[in-house]
Amino acid sequence: MRRTADLRSCLAASLVVGWSLAVAPAQVQAQDSTSVEQLRPTFGLGAGMLAFFGDVGGDHAGYNPLVSRLGYELHASTPVTKWLEFGLFAMHGRVGVNEHSLDRNLNFESRITTGGFRFIYNFDQFLAPDRVVEPFVSLGFETVEFLSKTDHLDAEGRPYNYWSDGTIRDIPEDAPNAADAVLVQRDYVYESDIRELDLDGFGKYDERTFGIPVGIGARMRLGGGFDLRLSSTMHFTLTDMIDGVSDESTGQRQGDDRMDRMLFSSVTFSYGIDTRRRTKAAKPTLSPEEMDLLVLNEDEDGDGVTDMEDLCPGTPLGVAVDAFGCAVDSDGDGVADHLDDEPDTPAGRPVNERGVGLSDDDLLSAYLNYKDSANATVVTGVVESIGGAGPTKVLRPGKRTYVVQVGSQREGISESLMQLILSIPDVRTVEQGDTTFYVVGDYDKLPEAVKRQLALEGGGISGRVMAEERGRLIPVDDEADRVRELAMDSTLNDMVGRDAVIRVQLGAFRSRISKELFQDVPDLVVLKGDDGLTRYYTGAFQDVNQAARHKVDMLLKGFDGAFLVAFQEGRRVSLQQAGARLTRPEDLGSTPIVGIDPENVRFRVQVGTFAGNVPTDVMSRYIEVGDVTSVTSTDAVRYFYGTYETRAAAELAKREMQYLGFEDAFVVGDVNGRIIPADEAEQLRQGE
């Protein structure tokens, strides 16, 4: 009943003061002025200190109210008259007090959001018209929402117990085991909701109320429609529960019966919108004769040739032109002199876009590039090589080397072709347009590549010599044929390489797996067969012991299905034929469907990615949530929450994170610390 009466009295006071402001000029003689001042709608943004006056802290006894928490205000107002302004406002900030004494130890922090309207009176009747600074008073009505918390527990979840000697311990002073008490320090993290703690038995009280903001201040006109306002506003609320303490609290927590108040001292920058209509300046008019004369003499590009006779409008300023207004081309090569890097090119010689004559080598290179571009998008490849299987060299831009192409494919390749490719130790792939080429070798001289081609043909593998330049393959059939005729009688035995090649097969998957899963696997070769399985191989060894050690490394990386396979002369052979001693028969047709143990597949929730330092507020939220770990990559740090055996459990955790404010959270897969898409992780979990 007492609070209802307070609300009625505050509303009545607001209406009386507002009415007084509205009728005041009728009883005050206005100043004589022949000028009409424009009244502008105003928008402003301010910041200041928000101080609390209530039960906790004793109305800031011993404290400066300006040494408090930050608050922000946004307002929009419009003049009603020259002396009265009506506006809407919204304020957001935090208030908090820490009271520490031998008699009482209380603390709280509350998030405050208010919104309402107010009238502002500027004493216009008593001030000079050309004033720069003017005082004002304001009165309004608002709604107030608060969310109050207290620092009740330390970082390890231990409650604070304040002893008579001034220390803080984890056990009450009168507890039987008080001798075991340990000193604790406040962490000043306000983690406990005061209403949920219900220390005084108030239950679920309302965290919304009304208020009456009363303020004073001064406005300084800065010019150009801008002004600066300094003000202090006391917000008289109609609740005594912002700090969670009232006259009905028990014991040392008991407060007085006054309502809580907040003082907002702020600096605000405002801008007044000019609402006057702009009048268009009158433009001079021309007679028809003057218009015709203007058109006849117009020369837009200033080259001395009128637009009516200019065949090349838009010539750059200062460029020499002929009688038709076109830039001069002295050598007649089609490139104007001001753009020509070779102004004396012989007549009839082809030139480039800069007017420089082209040599026979330039024309041949352009022709070969044109011829190669016709095959750039014919088929699509499906084989991928990461890291290279042999000692390939990194090409410098513009350097030409020679390779032997042993095949290219778009759809899945046959088992026989797959075995043929894998039997070549230094096979690699080149992506060109939509086509994937399988190439062998990397030679500086064409005859060396031709010899390798002949050696492969001697082993039953057909190939085609091509040039490689800037990552592109260029046909050189005519040159290769001429070299081939001279190399037919050469000794090729040292080029054949008929030794067995032993590789580690990591497994076969029904769906293509993300590269992130194989990021630390060397010499990875990926082939998709016509049976729909995508196979993954690593390494190329001729020593079975080295291959076995590499297999162990792969097993330790989590590829539980890894096994050795051997290829020789274009077909798969047994490991015994490759020099290994076996303890049991080998099935050459075996292909495990998966090489990852489903038990190693987990799901996590990614809650953030940062390329630099993590913002302090975000890191604080990670610490508050808990169970957030980071994974560092070359260009960023990703943060993950939790670890779950099923995707359904991870999806539930994702929704929880989104509810806590991490709107961009999503589920990913985790295989032995490697992060992959959730869909692929689910396939691996199901053994696909």
Short mmCIF file of N, CA and C in Angstrom, two decimals, residues 563-669:
data_model
loop_
_atom_site.label_atom_id
_atom_site.label_comp_id
_atom_site.label_asym_id
_atom_site.label_seq_id
_atom_site.Cartn_x
_atom_site.Cartn_y
_atom_site.Cartn_z
N PHE A 563 47.18 -50.45 -43.50
CA PHE A 563 47.88 -51.69 -43.81
C PHE A 563 48.77 -51.46 -45.02
N LEU A 564 49.72 -52.35 -45.24
CA LEU A 564 50.68 -52.23 -46.33
C LEU A 564 50.15 -52.88 -47.59
N VAL A 565 50.41 -52.24 -48.73
CA VAL A 565 50.09 -52.81 -50.03
C VAL A 565 51.30 -52.61 -50.93
N ALA A 566 51.52 -53.53 -51.84
CA ALA A 566 52.68 -53.47 -52.74
C ALA A 566 52.21 -53.50 -54.19
N PHE A 567 52.92 -52.74 -55.05
CA PHE A 567 52.61 -52.68 -56.47
C PHE A 567 53.92 -52.84 -57.25
N GLN A 568 53.81 -53.56 -58.37
CA GLN A 568 55.00 -53.77 -59.19
C GLN A 568 54.57 -53.98 -60.63
N GLU A 569 55.19 -53.22 -61.53
CA GLU A 569 54.95 -53.34 -62.97
C GLU A 569 53.46 -53.25 -63.30
N GLY A 570 52.79 -52.29 -62.66
CA GLY A 570 51.41 -52.01 -63.02
C GLY A 570 50.36 -52.88 -62.38
N ARG A 571 50.70 -53.67 -61.37
CA ARG A 571 49.69 -54.50 -60.72
C ARG A 571 50.05 -54.65 -59.25
N ARG A 572 49.03 -55.02 -58.46
CA ARG A 572 49.27 -55.25 -57.04
C ARG A 572 49.90 -56.63 -56.86
N VAL A 573 50.92 -56.69 -56.00
CA VAL A 573 51.60 -57.95 -55.70
C VAL A 573 51.56 -58.17 -54.20
N SER A 574 51.89 -59.36 -53.79
CA SER A 574 51.89 -59.67 -52.36
C SER A 574 53.09 -59.02 -51.69
N LEU A 575 52.97 -58.80 -50.39
CA LEU A 575 54.08 -58.24 -49.64
C LEU A 575 55.27 -59.20 -49.61
N GLN A 576 54.97 -60.50 -49.71
CA GLN A 576 56.06 -61.48 -49.73
C GLN A 576 56.90 -61.30 -50.98
N GLN A 577 56.23 -60.99 -52.11
CA GLN A 577 56.96 -60.74 -53.34
C GLN A 577 57.78 -59.45 -53.24
N ALA A 578 57.33 -58.54 -52.39
CA ALA A 578 58.05 -57.28 -52.21
C ALA A 578 59.16 -57.39 -51.19
N GLY A 579 59.35 -58.58 -50.60
CA GLY A 579 60.47 -58.78 -49.69
C GLY A 579 60.09 -58.91 -48.24
N ALA A 580 58.79 -59.01 -47.92
CA ALA A 580 58.37 -59.12 -46.52
C ALA A 580 58.16 -60.58 -46.16
N ARG A 581 58.34 -60.90 -44.88
CA ARG A 581 58.05 -62.23 -44.35
C ARG A 581 56.72 -62.17 -43.61
N LEU A 582 55.74 -62.96 -44.06
CA LEU A 582 54.38 -62.89 -43.52
C LEU A 582 54.13 -64.05 -42.57
N THR A 583 53.29 -63.79 -41.57
CA THR A 583 52.92 -64.83 -40.59
C THR A 583 51.59 -65.48 -40.94
N ARG A 584 50.88 -64.91 -41.92
CA ARG A 584 49.60 -65.47 -42.33
C ARG A 584 49.36 -65.12 -43.80
N PRO A 585 48.47 -65.84 -44.47
CA PRO A 585 48.22 -65.56 -45.90
C PRO A 585 47.68 -64.15 -46.09
N GLU A 586 47.97 -63.57 -47.26
CA GLU A 586 47.55 -62.21 -47.58
C GLU A 586 46.48 -62.25 -48.65
N ASP A 587 45.38 -61.51 -48.41
CA ASP A 587 44.29 -61.42 -49.38
C ASP A 587 44.50 -60.16 -50.20
N LEU A 588 44.91 -60.34 -51.47
CA LEU A 588 45.21 -59.18 -52.31
C LEU A 588 43.96 -58.39 -52.68
N GLY A 589 42.80 -58.95 -52.51
CA GLY A 589 41.57 -58.24 -52.86
C GLY A 589 40.94 -57.52 -51.69
N SER A 590 41.60 -57.53 -50.52
CA SER A 590 40.99 -56.92 -49.33
C SER A 590 41.08 -55.41 -49.41
N THR A 591 40.00 -54.74 -49.06
CA THR A 591 39.95 -53.28 -49.00
C THR A 591 39.04 -52.88 -47.84
N PRO A 592 39.60 -52.55 -46.67
CA PRO A 592 38.74 -52.13 -45.56
C PRO A 592 37.90 -50.93 -45.97
N ILE A 593 36.61 -50.95 -45.61
CA ILE A 593 35.71 -49.86 -46.00
C ILE A 593 36.05 -48.58 -45.25
N VAL A 594 36.63 -48.68 -44.07
CA VAL A 594 36.96 -47.48 -43.30
C VAL A 594 38.27 -47.70 -42.57
N GLY A 595 39.04 -46.65 -42.39
CA GLY A 595 40.31 -46.77 -41.70
C GLY A 595 40.34 -45.98 -40.41
N ILE A 596 39.21 -45.55 -39.87
CA ILE A 596 39.14 -44.78 -38.63
C ILE A 596 38.27 -45.54 -37.64
N ASP A 597 38.77 -45.75 -36.43
CA ASP A 597 37.99 -46.40 -35.38
C ASP A 597 36.86 -45.47 -34.96
N PRO A 598 35.59 -45.89 -35.09
CA PRO A 598 34.48 -45.01 -34.69
C PRO A 598 34.57 -44.54 -33.26
N GLU A 599 35.25 -45.29 -32.40
CA GLU A 599 35.37 -44.88 -31.00
C GLU A 599 36.25 -43.63 -30.85
N ASN A 600 37.05 -43.34 -31.88
CA ASN A 600 37.90 -42.15 -31.83
C ASN A 600 37.19 -40.90 -32.34
N VAL A 601 35.95 -41.04 -32.78
CA VAL A 601 35.20 -39.92 -33.34
C VAL A 601 34.34 -39.30 -32.24
N ARG A 602 34.47 -38.02 -32.04
CA ARG A 602 33.70 -37.28 -31.07
C ARG A 602 33.12 -36.02 -31.72
N PHE A 603 32.21 -35.38 -31.00
CA PHE A 603 31.58 -34.16 -31.50
C PHE A 603 31.81 -33.04 -30.48
N ARG A 604 32.04 -31.82 -31.01
CA ARG A 604 32.27 -30.66 -30.15
C ARG A 604 31.46 -29.48 -30.69
N VAL A 605 31.35 -28.43 -29.90
CA VAL A 605 30.62 -27.23 -30.29
C VAL A 605 31.63 -26.09 -30.44
N GLN A 606 31.77 -25.57 -31.66
CA GLN A 606 32.67 -24.44 -31.88
C GLN A 606 31.93 -23.16 -31.52
N VAL A 607 32.52 -22.37 -30.61
CA VAL A 607 31.86 -21.16 -30.11
C VAL A 607 32.56 -19.88 -30.56
N GLY A 608 33.70 -19.99 -31.24
CA GLY A 608 34.35 -18.76 -31.69
C GLY A 608 35.65 -19.03 -32.42
N THR A 609 36.03 -18.08 -33.29
CA THR A 609 37.29 -18.11 -34.02
C THR A 609 37.87 -16.70 -34.02
N PHE A 610 39.15 -16.58 -33.64
CA PHE A 610 39.78 -15.27 -33.56
C PHE A 610 41.16 -15.33 -34.20
N ALA A 611 41.45 -14.34 -35.08
CA ALA A 611 42.75 -14.27 -35.72
C ALA A 611 43.76 -13.53 -34.86
N GLY A 612 43.30 -12.71 -33.94
CA GLY A 612 44.19 -11.98 -33.04
C GLY A 612 43.84 -12.28 -31.60
N ASN A 613 44.01 -11.26 -30.74
CA ASN A 613 43.69 -11.43 -29.33
C ASN A 613 42.19 -11.54 -29.13
N VAL A 614 41.79 -12.39 -28.21
CA VAL A 614 40.37 -12.56 -27.89
C VAL A 614 39.92 -11.37 -27.04
N PRO A 615 38.79 -10.72 -27.39
CA PRO A 615 38.29 -9.63 -26.55
C PRO A 615 38.11 -10.07 -25.10
N THR A 616 38.38 -9.15 -24.18
CA THR A 616 38.33 -9.49 -22.76
C THR A 616 36.96 -9.98 -22.34
N ASP A 617 35.89 -9.32 -22.84
CA ASP A 617 34.56 -9.73 -22.43
C ASP A 617 34.22 -11.13 -22.94
N VAL A 618 34.71 -11.48 -24.15
CA VAL A 618 34.44 -12.82 -24.68
C VAL A 618 35.20 -13.87 -23.87
N MET A 619 36.47 -13.58 -23.55
CA MET A 619 37.24 -14.53 -22.75
C MET A 619 36.61 -14.72 -21.38
N SER A 620 36.07 -13.64 -20.81
CA SER A 620 35.39 -13.77 -19.51
C SER A 620 34.18 -14.68 -19.62
N ARG A 621 33.45 -14.58 -20.74
CA ARG A 621 32.30 -15.47 -20.93
C ARG A 621 32.74 -16.92 -21.09
N TYR A 622 33.87 -17.14 -21.81
CA TYR A 622 34.38 -18.51 -21.93
C TYR A 622 34.73 -19.08 -20.56
N ILE A 623 35.38 -18.27 -19.73
CA ILE A 623 35.76 -18.74 -18.39
C ILE A 623 34.52 -19.01 -17.56
N GLU A 624 33.51 -18.15 -17.70
CA GLU A 624 32.28 -18.34 -16.93
C GLU A 624 31.55 -19.62 -17.36
N VAL A 625 31.54 -19.90 -18.66
CA VAL A 625 30.87 -21.11 -19.15
C VAL A 625 31.63 -22.35 -18.70
N GLY A 626 32.97 -22.32 -18.79
CA GLY A 626 33.79 -23.47 -18.42
C GLY A 626 33.83 -24.51 -19.52
N ASP A 627 34.81 -25.42 -19.45
CA ASP A 627 34.97 -26.52 -20.41
C ASP A 627 35.13 -26.00 -21.83
N VAL A 628 35.78 -24.83 -21.98
CA VAL A 628 36.08 -24.27 -23.30
C VAL A 628 37.58 -24.42 -23.54
N THR A 629 37.94 -25.10 -24.63
CA THR A 629 39.34 -25.32 -24.98
C THR A 629 39.63 -24.69 -26.33
N SER A 630 40.91 -24.47 -26.61
CA SER A 630 41.31 -23.82 -27.85
C SER A 630 42.14 -24.76 -28.70
N VAL A 631 42.05 -24.57 -30.03
CA VAL A 631 42.88 -25.30 -30.99
C VAL A 631 43.50 -24.25 -31.91
N THR A 632 44.83 -24.21 -31.96
CA THR A 632 45.55 -23.20 -32.73
C THR A 632 45.91 -23.75 -34.10
N SER A 633 45.61 -22.96 -35.14
CA SER A 633 46.01 -23.28 -36.51
C SER A 633 46.98 -22.21 -36.98
N THR A 634 47.34 -22.24 -38.25
CA THR A 634 48.35 -21.31 -38.77
C THR A 634 47.85 -19.87 -38.80
N ASP A 635 46.54 -19.66 -38.95
CA ASP A 635 46.04 -18.30 -39.12
C ASP A 635 45.02 -17.88 -38.08
N ALA A 636 44.62 -18.76 -37.17
CA ALA A 636 43.58 -18.38 -36.21
C ALA A 636 43.58 -19.36 -35.05
N VAL A 637 42.82 -18.99 -34.02
CA VAL A 637 42.60 -19.86 -32.86
C VAL A 637 41.10 -20.10 -32.75
N ARG A 638 40.73 -21.39 -32.73
CA ARG A 638 39.32 -21.76 -32.61
C ARG A 638 39.04 -22.26 -31.20
N TYR A 639 37.84 -21.91 -30.69
CA TYR A 639 37.46 -22.28 -29.33
C TYR A 639 36.27 -23.24 -29.38
N PHE A 640 36.37 -24.32 -28.59
CA PHE A 640 35.37 -25.38 -28.61
C PHE A 640 34.86 -25.64 -27.19
N TYR A 641 33.58 -26.00 -27.14
CA TYR A 641 32.94 -26.31 -25.86
C TYR A 641 32.55 -27.78 -25.82
N GLY A 642 32.96 -28.48 -24.76
CA GLY A 642 32.51 -29.84 -24.51
C GLY A 642 33.05 -30.87 -25.48
N THR A 643 32.82 -32.15 -25.15
CA THR A 643 33.14 -33.29 -26.01
C THR A 643 32.04 -34.32 -25.82
N TYR A 644 31.43 -34.78 -26.94
CA TYR A 644 30.24 -35.63 -26.86
C TYR A 644 30.40 -36.83 -27.78
N GLU A 645 29.83 -37.96 -27.37
CA GLU A 645 29.93 -39.18 -28.16
C GLU A 645 28.94 -39.18 -29.32
N THR A 646 27.82 -38.48 -29.20
CA THR A 646 26.81 -38.47 -30.26
C THR A 646 26.58 -37.05 -30.74
N ARG A 647 26.13 -36.95 -31.98
CA ARG A 647 25.85 -35.63 -32.52
C ARG A 647 24.62 -35.02 -31.86
N ALA A 648 23.66 -35.86 -31.48
CA ALA A 648 22.46 -35.35 -30.83
C ALA A 648 22.81 -34.62 -29.53
N ALA A 649 23.72 -35.20 -28.75
CA ALA A 649 24.13 -34.54 -27.51
C ALA A 649 24.84 -33.22 -27.80
N ALA A 650 25.65 -33.20 -28.86
CA ALA A 650 26.34 -31.97 -29.23
C ALA A 650 25.36 -30.90 -29.70
N GLU A 651 24.30 -31.31 -30.41
CA GLU A 651 23.30 -30.34 -30.87
C GLU A 651 22.59 -29.70 -29.67
N LEU A 652 22.30 -30.50 -28.63
CA LEU A 652 21.70 -29.94 -27.42
C LEU A 652 22.64 -28.92 -26.78
N ALA A 653 23.92 -29.25 -26.72
CA ALA A 653 24.89 -28.31 -26.15
C ALA A 653 25.00 -27.05 -27.01
N LYS A 654 24.88 -27.20 -28.33
CA LYS A 654 24.93 -26.03 -29.22
C LYS A 654 23.78 -25.08 -28.91
N ARG A 655 22.57 -25.63 -28.74
CA ARG A 655 21.42 -24.77 -28.42
C ARG A 655 21.62 -24.08 -27.07
N GLU A 656 22.25 -24.77 -26.14
CA GLU A 656 22.53 -24.15 -24.84
C GLU A 656 23.49 -22.98 -25.00
N MET A 657 24.53 -23.16 -25.83
CA MET A 657 25.48 -22.08 -26.06
C MET A 657 24.81 -20.89 -26.77
N GLN A 658 23.93 -21.18 -27.73
CA GLN A 658 23.22 -20.10 -28.41
C GLN A 658 22.32 -19.34 -27.44
N TYR A 659 21.72 -20.06 -26.50
CA TYR A 659 20.88 -19.41 -25.49
C TYR A 659 21.73 -18.50 -24.59
N LEU A 660 22.99 -18.87 -24.36
CA LEU A 660 23.88 -18.08 -23.51
C LEU A 660 24.52 -16.91 -24.25
N GLY A 661 24.17 -16.74 -25.53
CA GLY A 661 24.65 -15.58 -26.28
C GLY A 661 25.64 -15.88 -27.37
N PHE A 662 26.04 -17.15 -27.54
CA PHE A 662 26.96 -17.51 -28.63
C PHE A 662 26.13 -17.91 -29.85
N GLU A 663 25.55 -16.91 -30.54
CA GLU A 663 24.59 -17.18 -31.60
C GLU A 663 25.20 -17.96 -32.76
N ASP A 664 26.51 -17.80 -33.01
CA ASP A 664 27.15 -18.44 -34.16
C ASP A 664 27.71 -19.83 -33.85
N ALA A 665 27.38 -20.40 -32.71
CA ALA A 665 27.91 -21.71 -32.34
C ALA A 665 27.40 -22.79 -33.30
N PHE A 666 28.25 -23.77 -33.62
CA PHE A 666 27.85 -24.87 -34.48
C PHE A 666 28.65 -26.11 -34.11
N VAL A 667 28.16 -27.28 -34.56
CA VAL A 667 28.74 -28.57 -34.18
C VAL A 667 29.80 -28.97 -35.21
N VAL A 668 30.93 -29.50 -34.73
CA VAL A 668 31.99 -30.02 -35.59
C VAL A 668 32.37 -31.41 -35.10
N GLY A 669 33.11 -32.12 -35.95
CA GLY A 669 33.63 -33.43 -35.57
C GLY A 669 35.06 -33.33 -35.08
#
